[in-house]
CSV table of C-alpha atoms and ligand atoms in Angstrom, one decimal:
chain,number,residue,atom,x,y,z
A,350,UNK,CA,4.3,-33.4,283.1
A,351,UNK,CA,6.2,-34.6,285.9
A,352,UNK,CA,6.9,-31.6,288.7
A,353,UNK,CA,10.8,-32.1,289.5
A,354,UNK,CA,12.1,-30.9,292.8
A,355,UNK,CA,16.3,-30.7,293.5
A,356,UNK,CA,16.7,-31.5,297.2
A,357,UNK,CA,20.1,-30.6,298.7
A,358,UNK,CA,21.0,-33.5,301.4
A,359,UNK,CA,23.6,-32.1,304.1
A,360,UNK,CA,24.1,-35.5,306.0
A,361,UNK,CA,26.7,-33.5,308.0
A,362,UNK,CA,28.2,-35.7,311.3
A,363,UNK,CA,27.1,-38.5,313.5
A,364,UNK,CA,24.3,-40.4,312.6
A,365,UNK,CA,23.6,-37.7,310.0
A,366,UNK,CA,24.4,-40.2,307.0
A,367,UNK,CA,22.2,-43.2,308.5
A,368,UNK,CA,19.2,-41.1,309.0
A,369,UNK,CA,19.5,-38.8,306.3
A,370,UNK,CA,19.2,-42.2,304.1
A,371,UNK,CA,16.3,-43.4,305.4
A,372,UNK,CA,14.3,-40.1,304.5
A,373,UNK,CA,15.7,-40.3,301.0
A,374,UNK,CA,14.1,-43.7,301.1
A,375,UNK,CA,10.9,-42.4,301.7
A,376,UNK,CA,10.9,-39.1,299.3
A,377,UNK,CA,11.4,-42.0,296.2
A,378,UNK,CA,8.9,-43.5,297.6
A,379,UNK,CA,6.5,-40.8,297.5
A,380,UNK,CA,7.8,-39.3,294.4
A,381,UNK,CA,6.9,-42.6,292.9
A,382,UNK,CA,3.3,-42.4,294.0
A,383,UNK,CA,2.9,-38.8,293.3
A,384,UNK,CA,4.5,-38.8,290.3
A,385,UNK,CA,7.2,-36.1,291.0
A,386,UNK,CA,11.1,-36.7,290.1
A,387,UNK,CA,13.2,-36.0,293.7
A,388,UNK,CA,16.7,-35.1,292.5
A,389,UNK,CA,19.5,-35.1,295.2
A,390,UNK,CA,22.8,-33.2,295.0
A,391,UNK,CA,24.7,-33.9,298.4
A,392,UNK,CA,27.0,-31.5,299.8
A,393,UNK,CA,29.3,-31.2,303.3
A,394,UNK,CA,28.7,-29.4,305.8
A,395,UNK,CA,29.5,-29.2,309.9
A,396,UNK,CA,32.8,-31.5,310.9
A,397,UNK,CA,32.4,-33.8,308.0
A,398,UNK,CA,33.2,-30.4,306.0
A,399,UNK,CA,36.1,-28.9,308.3
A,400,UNK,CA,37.8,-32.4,307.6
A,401,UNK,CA,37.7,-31.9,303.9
A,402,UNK,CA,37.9,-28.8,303.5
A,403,UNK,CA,39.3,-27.1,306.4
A,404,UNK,CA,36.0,-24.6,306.7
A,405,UNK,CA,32.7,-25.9,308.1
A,406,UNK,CA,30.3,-23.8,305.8
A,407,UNK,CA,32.1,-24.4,302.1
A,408,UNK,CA,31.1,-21.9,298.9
A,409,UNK,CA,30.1,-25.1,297.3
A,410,UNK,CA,27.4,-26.3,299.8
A,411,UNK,CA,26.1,-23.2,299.9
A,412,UNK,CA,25.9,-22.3,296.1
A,413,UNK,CA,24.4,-26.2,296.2
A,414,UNK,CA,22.0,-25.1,298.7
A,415,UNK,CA,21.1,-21.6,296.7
A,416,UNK,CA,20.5,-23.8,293.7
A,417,UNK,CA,17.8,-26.5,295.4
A,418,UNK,CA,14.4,-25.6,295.8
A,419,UNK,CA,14.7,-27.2,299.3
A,420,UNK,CA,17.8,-28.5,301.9
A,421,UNK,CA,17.7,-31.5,303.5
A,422,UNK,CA,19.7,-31.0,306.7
A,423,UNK,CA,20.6,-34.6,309.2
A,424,UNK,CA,22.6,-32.9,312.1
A,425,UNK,CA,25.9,-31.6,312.7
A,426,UNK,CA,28.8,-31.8,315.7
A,427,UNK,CA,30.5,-34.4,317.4
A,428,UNK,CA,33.1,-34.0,320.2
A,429,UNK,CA,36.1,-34.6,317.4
A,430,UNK,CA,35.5,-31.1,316.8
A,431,UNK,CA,35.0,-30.0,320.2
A,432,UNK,CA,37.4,-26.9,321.2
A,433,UNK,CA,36.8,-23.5,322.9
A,434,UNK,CA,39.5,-22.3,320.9
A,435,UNK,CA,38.1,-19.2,319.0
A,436,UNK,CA,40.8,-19.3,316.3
A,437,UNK,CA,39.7,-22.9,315.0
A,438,UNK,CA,36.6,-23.8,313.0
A,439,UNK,CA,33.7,-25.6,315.1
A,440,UNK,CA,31.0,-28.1,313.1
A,441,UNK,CA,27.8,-25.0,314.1
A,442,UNK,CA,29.7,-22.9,312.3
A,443,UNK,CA,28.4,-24.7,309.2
A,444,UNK,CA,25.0,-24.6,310.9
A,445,UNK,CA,24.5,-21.2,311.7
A,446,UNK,CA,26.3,-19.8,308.5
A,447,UNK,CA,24.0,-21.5,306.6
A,448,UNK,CA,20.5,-20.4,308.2
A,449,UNK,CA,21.9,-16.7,308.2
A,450,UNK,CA,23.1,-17.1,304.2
A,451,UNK,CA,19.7,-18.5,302.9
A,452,UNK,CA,18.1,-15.7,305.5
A,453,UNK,CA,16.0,-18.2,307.4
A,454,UNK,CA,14.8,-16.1,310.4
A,455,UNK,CA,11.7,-18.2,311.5
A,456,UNK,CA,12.5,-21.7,313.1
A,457,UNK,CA,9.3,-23.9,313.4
A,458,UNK,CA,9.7,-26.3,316.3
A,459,UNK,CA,6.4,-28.7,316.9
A,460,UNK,CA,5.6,-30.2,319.8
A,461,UNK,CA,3.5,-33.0,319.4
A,462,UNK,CA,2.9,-36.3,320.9
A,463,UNK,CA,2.2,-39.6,319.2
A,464,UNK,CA,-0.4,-41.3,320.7
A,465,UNK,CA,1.7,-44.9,320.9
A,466,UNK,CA,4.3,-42.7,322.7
A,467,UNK,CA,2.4,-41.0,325.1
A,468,UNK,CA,3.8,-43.2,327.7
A,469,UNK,CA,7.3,-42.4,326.9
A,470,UNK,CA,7.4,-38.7,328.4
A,471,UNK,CA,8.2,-38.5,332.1
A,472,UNK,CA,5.1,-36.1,332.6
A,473,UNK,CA,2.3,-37.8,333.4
A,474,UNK,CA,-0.5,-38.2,331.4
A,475,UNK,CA,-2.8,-35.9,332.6
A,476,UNK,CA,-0.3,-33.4,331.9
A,477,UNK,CA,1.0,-34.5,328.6
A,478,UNK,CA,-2.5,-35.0,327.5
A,479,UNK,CA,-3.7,-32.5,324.8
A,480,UNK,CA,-0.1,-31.3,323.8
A,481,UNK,CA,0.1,-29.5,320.4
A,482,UNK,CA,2.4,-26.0,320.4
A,483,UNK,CA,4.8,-24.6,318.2
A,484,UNK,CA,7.6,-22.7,319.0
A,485,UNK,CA,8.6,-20.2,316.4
A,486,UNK,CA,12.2,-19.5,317.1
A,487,UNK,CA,13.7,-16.3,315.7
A,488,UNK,CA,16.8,-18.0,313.9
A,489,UNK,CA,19.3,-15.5,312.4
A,490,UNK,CA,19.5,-12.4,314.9
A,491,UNK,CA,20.2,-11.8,318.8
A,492,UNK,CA,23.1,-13.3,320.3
A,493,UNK,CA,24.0,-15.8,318.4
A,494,UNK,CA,25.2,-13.3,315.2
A,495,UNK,CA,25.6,-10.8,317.6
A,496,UNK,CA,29.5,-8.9,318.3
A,497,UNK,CA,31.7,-11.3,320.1
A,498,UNK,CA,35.3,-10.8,321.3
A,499,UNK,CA,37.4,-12.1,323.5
A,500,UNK,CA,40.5,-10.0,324.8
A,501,UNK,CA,42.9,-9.1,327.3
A,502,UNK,CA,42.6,-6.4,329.8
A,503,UNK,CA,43.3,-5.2,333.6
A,504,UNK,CA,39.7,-6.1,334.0
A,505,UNK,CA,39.6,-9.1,333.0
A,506,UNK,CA,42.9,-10.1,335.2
A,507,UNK,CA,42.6,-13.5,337.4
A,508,UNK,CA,43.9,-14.1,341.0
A,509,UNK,CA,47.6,-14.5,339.1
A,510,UNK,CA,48.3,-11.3,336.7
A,511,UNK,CA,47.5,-7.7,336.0
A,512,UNK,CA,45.6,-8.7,332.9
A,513,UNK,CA,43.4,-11.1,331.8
A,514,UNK,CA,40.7,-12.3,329.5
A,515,UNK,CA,37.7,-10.7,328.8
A,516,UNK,CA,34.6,-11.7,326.2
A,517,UNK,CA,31.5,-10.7,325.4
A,518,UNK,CA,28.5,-11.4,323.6
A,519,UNK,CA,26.3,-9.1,322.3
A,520,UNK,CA,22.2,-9.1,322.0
A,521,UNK,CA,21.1,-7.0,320.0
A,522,UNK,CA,16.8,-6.7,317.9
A,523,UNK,CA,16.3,-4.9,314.8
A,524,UNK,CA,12.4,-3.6,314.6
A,525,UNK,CA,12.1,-5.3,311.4
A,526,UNK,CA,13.3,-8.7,312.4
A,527,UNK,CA,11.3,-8.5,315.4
A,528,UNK,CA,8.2,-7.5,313.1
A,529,UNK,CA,8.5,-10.0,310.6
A,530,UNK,CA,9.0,-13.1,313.2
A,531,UNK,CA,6.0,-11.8,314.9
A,532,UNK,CA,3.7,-11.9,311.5
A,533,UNK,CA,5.2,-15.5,311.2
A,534,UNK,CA,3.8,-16.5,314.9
A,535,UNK,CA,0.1,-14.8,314.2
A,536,UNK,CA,-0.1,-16.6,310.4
A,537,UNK,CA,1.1,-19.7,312.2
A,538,UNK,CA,-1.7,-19.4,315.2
A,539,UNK,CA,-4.4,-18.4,312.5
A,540,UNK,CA,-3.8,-22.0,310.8
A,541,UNK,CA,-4.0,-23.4,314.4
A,542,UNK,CA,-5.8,-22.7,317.7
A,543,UNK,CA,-5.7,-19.5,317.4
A,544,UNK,CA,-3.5,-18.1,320.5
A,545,UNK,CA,0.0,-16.7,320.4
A,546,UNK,CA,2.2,-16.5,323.4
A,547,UNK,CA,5.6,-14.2,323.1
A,548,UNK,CA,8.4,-15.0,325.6
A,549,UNK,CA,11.0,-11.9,327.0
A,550,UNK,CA,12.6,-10.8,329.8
A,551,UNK,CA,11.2,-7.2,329.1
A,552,UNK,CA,11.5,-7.0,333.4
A,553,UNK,CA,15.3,-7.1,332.5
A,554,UNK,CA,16.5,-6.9,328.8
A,555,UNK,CA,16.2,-3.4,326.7
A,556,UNK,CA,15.6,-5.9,323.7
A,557,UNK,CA,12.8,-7.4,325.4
A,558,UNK,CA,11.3,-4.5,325.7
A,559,UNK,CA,11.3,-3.5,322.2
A,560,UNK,CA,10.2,-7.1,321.4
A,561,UNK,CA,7.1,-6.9,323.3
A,562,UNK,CA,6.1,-3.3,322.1
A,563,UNK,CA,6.3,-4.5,318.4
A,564,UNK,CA,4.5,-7.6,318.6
A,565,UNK,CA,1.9,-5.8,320.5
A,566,UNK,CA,1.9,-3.3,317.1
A,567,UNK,CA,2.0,-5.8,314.9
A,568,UNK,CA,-1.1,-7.9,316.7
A,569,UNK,CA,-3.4,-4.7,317.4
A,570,UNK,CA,-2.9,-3.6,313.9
A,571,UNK,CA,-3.1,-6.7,311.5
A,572,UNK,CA,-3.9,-9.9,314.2
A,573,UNK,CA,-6.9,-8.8,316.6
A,574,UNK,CA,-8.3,-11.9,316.0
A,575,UNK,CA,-5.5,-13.8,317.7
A,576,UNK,CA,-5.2,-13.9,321.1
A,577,UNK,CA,-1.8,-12.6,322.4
A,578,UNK,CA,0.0,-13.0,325.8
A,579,UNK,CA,2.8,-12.0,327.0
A,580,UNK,CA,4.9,-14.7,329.4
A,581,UNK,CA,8.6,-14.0,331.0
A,582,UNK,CA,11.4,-16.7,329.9
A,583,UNK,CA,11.8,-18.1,333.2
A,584,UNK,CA,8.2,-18.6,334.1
A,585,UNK,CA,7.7,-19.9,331.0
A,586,UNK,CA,9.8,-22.7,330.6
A,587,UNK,CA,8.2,-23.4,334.2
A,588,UNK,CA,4.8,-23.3,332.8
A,589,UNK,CA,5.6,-25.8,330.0
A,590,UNK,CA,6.1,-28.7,332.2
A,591,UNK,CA,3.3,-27.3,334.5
A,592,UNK,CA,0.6,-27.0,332.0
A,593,UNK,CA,1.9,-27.9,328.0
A,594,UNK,CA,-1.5,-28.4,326.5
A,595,UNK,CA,-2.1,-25.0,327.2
A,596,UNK,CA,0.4,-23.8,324.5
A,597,UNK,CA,-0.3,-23.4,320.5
A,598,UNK,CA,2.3,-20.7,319.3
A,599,UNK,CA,5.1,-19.7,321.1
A,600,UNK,CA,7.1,-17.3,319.5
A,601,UNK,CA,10.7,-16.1,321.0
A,602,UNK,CA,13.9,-14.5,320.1
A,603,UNK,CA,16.9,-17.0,318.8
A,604,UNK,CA,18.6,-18.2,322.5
A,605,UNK,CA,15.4,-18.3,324.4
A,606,UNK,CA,13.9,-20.3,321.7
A,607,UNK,CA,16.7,-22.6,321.7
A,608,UNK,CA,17.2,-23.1,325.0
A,609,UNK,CA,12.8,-23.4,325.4
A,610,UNK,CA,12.4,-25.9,322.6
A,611,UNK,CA,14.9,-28.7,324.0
A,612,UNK,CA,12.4,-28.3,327.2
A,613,UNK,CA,9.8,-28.5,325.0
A,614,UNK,CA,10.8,-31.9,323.0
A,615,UNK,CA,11.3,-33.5,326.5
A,616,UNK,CA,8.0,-33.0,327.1
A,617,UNK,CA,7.3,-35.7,324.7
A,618,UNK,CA,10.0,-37.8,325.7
A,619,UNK,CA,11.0,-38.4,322.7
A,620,UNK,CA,13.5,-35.9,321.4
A,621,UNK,CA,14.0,-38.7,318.3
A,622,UNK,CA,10.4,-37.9,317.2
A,623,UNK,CA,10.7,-34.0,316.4
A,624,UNK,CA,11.2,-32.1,313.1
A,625,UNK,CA,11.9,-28.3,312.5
A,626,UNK,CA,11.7,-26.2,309.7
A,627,UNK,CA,13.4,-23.0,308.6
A,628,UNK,CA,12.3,-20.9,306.0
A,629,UNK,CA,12.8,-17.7,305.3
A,630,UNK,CA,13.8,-15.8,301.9
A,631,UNK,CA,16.0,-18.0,300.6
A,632,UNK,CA,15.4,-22.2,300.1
A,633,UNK,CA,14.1,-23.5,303.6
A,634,UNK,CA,16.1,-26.3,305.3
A,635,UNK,CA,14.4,-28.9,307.1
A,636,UNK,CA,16.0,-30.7,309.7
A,637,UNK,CA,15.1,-33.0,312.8
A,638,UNK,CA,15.4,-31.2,316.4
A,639,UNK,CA,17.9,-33.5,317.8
A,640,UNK,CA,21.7,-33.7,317.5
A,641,UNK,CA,24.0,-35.8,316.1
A,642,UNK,CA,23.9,-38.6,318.7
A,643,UNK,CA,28.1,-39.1,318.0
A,644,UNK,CA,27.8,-41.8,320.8
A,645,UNK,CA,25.2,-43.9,318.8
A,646,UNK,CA,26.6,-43.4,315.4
A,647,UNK,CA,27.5,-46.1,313.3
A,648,UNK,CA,26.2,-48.6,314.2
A,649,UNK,CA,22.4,-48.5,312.8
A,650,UNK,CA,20.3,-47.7,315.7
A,651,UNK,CA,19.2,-44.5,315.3
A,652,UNK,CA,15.8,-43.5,315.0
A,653,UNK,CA,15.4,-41.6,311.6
A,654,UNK,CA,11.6,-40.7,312.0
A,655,UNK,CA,12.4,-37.2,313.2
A,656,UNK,CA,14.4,-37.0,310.1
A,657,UNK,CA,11.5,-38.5,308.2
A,658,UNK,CA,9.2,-36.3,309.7
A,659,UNK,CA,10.9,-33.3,308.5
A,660,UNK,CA,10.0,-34.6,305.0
A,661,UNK,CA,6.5,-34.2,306.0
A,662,UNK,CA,7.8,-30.6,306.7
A,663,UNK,CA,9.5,-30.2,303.4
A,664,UNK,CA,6.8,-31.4,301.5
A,665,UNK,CA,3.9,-29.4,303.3
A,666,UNK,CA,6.1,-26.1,303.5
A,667,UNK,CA,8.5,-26.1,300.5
A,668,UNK,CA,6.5,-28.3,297.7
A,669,UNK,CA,2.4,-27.6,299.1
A,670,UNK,CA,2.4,-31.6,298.6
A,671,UNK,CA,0.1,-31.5,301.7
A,672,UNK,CA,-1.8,-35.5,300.6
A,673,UNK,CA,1.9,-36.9,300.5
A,674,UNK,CA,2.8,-35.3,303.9
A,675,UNK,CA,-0.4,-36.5,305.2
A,676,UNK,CA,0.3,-39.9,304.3
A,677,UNK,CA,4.5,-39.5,305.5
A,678,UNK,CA,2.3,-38.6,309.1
A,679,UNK,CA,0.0,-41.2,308.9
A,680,UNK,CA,2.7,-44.2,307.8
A,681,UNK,CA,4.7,-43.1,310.8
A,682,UNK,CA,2.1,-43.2,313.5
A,683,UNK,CA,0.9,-46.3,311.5
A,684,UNK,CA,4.2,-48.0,312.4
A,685,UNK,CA,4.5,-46.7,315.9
A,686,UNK,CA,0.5,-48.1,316.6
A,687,UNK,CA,2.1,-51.5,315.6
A,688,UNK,CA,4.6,-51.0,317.7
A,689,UNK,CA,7.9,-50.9,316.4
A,690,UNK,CA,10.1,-49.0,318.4
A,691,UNK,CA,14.0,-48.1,318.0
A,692,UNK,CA,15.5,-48.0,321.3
A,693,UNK,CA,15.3,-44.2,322.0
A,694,UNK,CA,11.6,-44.3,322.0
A,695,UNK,CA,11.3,-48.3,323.1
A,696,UNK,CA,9.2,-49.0,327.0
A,697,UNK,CA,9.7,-51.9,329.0
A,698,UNK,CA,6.6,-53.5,327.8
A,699,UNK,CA,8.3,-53.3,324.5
A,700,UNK,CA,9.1,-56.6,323.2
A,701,UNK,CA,12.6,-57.4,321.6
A,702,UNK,CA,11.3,-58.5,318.3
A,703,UNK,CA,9.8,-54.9,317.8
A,704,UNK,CA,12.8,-53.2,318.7
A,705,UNK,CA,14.4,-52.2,315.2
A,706,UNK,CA,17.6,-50.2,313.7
A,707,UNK,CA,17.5,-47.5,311.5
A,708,UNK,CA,17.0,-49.5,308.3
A,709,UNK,CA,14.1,-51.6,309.6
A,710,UNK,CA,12.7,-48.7,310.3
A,711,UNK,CA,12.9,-46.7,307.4
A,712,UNK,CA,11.3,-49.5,305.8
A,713,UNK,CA,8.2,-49.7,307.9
A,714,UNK,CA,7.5,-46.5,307.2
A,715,UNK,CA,7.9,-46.7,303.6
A,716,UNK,CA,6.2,-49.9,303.7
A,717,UNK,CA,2.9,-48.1,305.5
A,718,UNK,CA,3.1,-45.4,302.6
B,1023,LIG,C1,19.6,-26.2,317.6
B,1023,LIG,C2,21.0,-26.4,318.0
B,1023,LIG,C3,21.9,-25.4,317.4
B,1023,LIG,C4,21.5,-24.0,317.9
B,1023,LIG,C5,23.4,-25.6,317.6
B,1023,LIG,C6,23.9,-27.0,317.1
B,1023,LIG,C7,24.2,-24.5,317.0
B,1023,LIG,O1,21.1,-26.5,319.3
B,1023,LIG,O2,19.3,-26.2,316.4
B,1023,LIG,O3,18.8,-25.9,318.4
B,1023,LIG,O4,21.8,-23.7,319.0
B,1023,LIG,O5,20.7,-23.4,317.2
B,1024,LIG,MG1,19.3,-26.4,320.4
């Protein structure tokens, strides 16, 4: 009997639509050789969904998402949208409401160079050479769902007034989420080279401190076999351009781990090239590390492989089709030996026949499949 998955597509803003097309192009494609039926229901979400519908996170996308055995996200935001105004929606919204509603707490983020590309990070090669980490990002606590406010007070007054604003954010750790993201970096280092590092600020941040006491717990009691360190925030996002290769598994709460995995993708040079996955308790999303690219979209030159690749991720994590994500790997780097380049990932050397849109490039991959 034929296995039937329902994929919920969130093209959301930018060159969301463009991309997310390209990966649908190559899930038929698959589905065709595998013999599984792909079914699509597509839903709004970021900007696109503020403009219809006034919210950036509608009940409908969500119950769509609830009722999909995986979500297909593109990317979301565009300067449209763009206001520091608390009182009016912003396109994240739709992003963060929607990891913290299906309860996707781990964020997989891999690093990982192509060997066409290796020339297109600004490291040099003897640096680059070898990388292959993963930072697990801790995706629904610490600051960013953390108590916010903003308010007026005599503290908070300027050089013209007796009061003035005031915000704050709040970081705050539960033992629990700290524990289960920490159980998510050992699995994730048992499958891989066997070494977890965990990034704090324990010299400064009370939640630090309680991070780096409870993955030590959870290590000595379940995870001897892994090897643990312990690495501040600042040095490490030093010691990833200093020495990448010398990462596997990084695992670190939600801002850090934002802020660390945009370092992280530059190492490759090639932010166009890099997938994520979010999983959790609910359906896991899949989406590609980059943005929306507002200033690109439109007109077909984006480079959907990131948004292929998170197929790969989607069909390894959500469906255990590991031969089809295989082959989605192998068609890619296939295209990229040959290669075709779009222009966020093109050289100098590259010549202008091999420099291709988003469509061409969608189907090179699937061609390669
Ligand atoms: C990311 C993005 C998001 C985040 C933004 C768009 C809210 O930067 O996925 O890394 O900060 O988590
Ligand atoms: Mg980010």
């Amino acid at each position: 009997m034929t296995a039937t998955y329902k994929i919920c597509l969130l093209p959301g803003d930018g060159i969301g639509p463009e991309i997310i097309a390209e990966a649908v192009k190559v899930l038929d494609a698959l589905g065709a050789k595998y013999d599984v039926a792909f079914e699509y229901t597509e839903a709004l979400l970021g900007g696109a969904a503020i403009d219809a519908t006034g919210t950036a996170l509608p009940q409908e996308t969500l119950e769509a998402a609830n009722a999909s055995d995986a979500v297909l996200l593109a990317a979301v935001g565009g300067p449209k949208w763009d206001t520091t105004d608390p009182e009016k929606p912003r396109p994240e919204q739709g992003l963060l409401g929607i990891r913290k509603a299906l309860g996707l707490y781990t964020n997989l983020r891999p690093v990982k160079i192509f060997n066409a590309l290796a020339g297109a990070s600004t490291l040099k090669p003897e640096v680059i050479d070898g990388v292959d980490l993963v930072i697990v990002r801790e995706l629904t606590g610490g600051l960013y769902f953390g108590r916010r406010e903003r308010f007026y007070d005599e503290e908070g007054a300027g050089a013209n007034g007796a009061r003035g604003q005031r915000a704050y954010d709040t970081l705050e750790y539960r033992e629990y989420e700290i524990e289960r993201i920490a159980r998510q970096a050992f699995e994730a280092a048992r499958t891989r080279r066997g070494k977890v590092t965990s990034v704090d600020k324990a010299n400064v941040l009370e939640t630090s401190r309680l991070w780096r006491e409870i993955v030590h717990r959870v290590h000595d009691a379940d995870y001897p076999d892994v090897e643990l360190e312990d690495l501040l925030v600042d040095n490490t996002a030093m010691q990833l351009i200093n020495r990448p290769a010398d990462f596997d598994v990084v695992v670190t709460e939600n801002m850090f781990g934002d802020i660390l995995s945009d370092e992280a993708a530059q190492i490759t040079g090639s932010l166009g090239m890099l997938a994520s996955a979010s999983l959790g308790d609910g359906t896991a999303l899949y989406e590609p590390s980059h943005g929306s690219a507002p200033d690109i979209a439109g007109q077909g030159v984006a480079n959907p492989l990131a948004q292929i690749l998170s197929v790969e991720m989607m069909l390894r994590y959500s469906f255990g089709m590991n031969e089809a994500a295989d082959d989605v790997n192998r068609a890619v780097a296939a295209v990229l030996d040959e290669g075709w380049r779009t222009g966020d990932i093109k050289s100098p050397d590259t010549p202008d026949d091999h420099v291709v849109g988003t469509v061409k490039m969608g189907d090179l991959v699937v061609e390669r499949l």
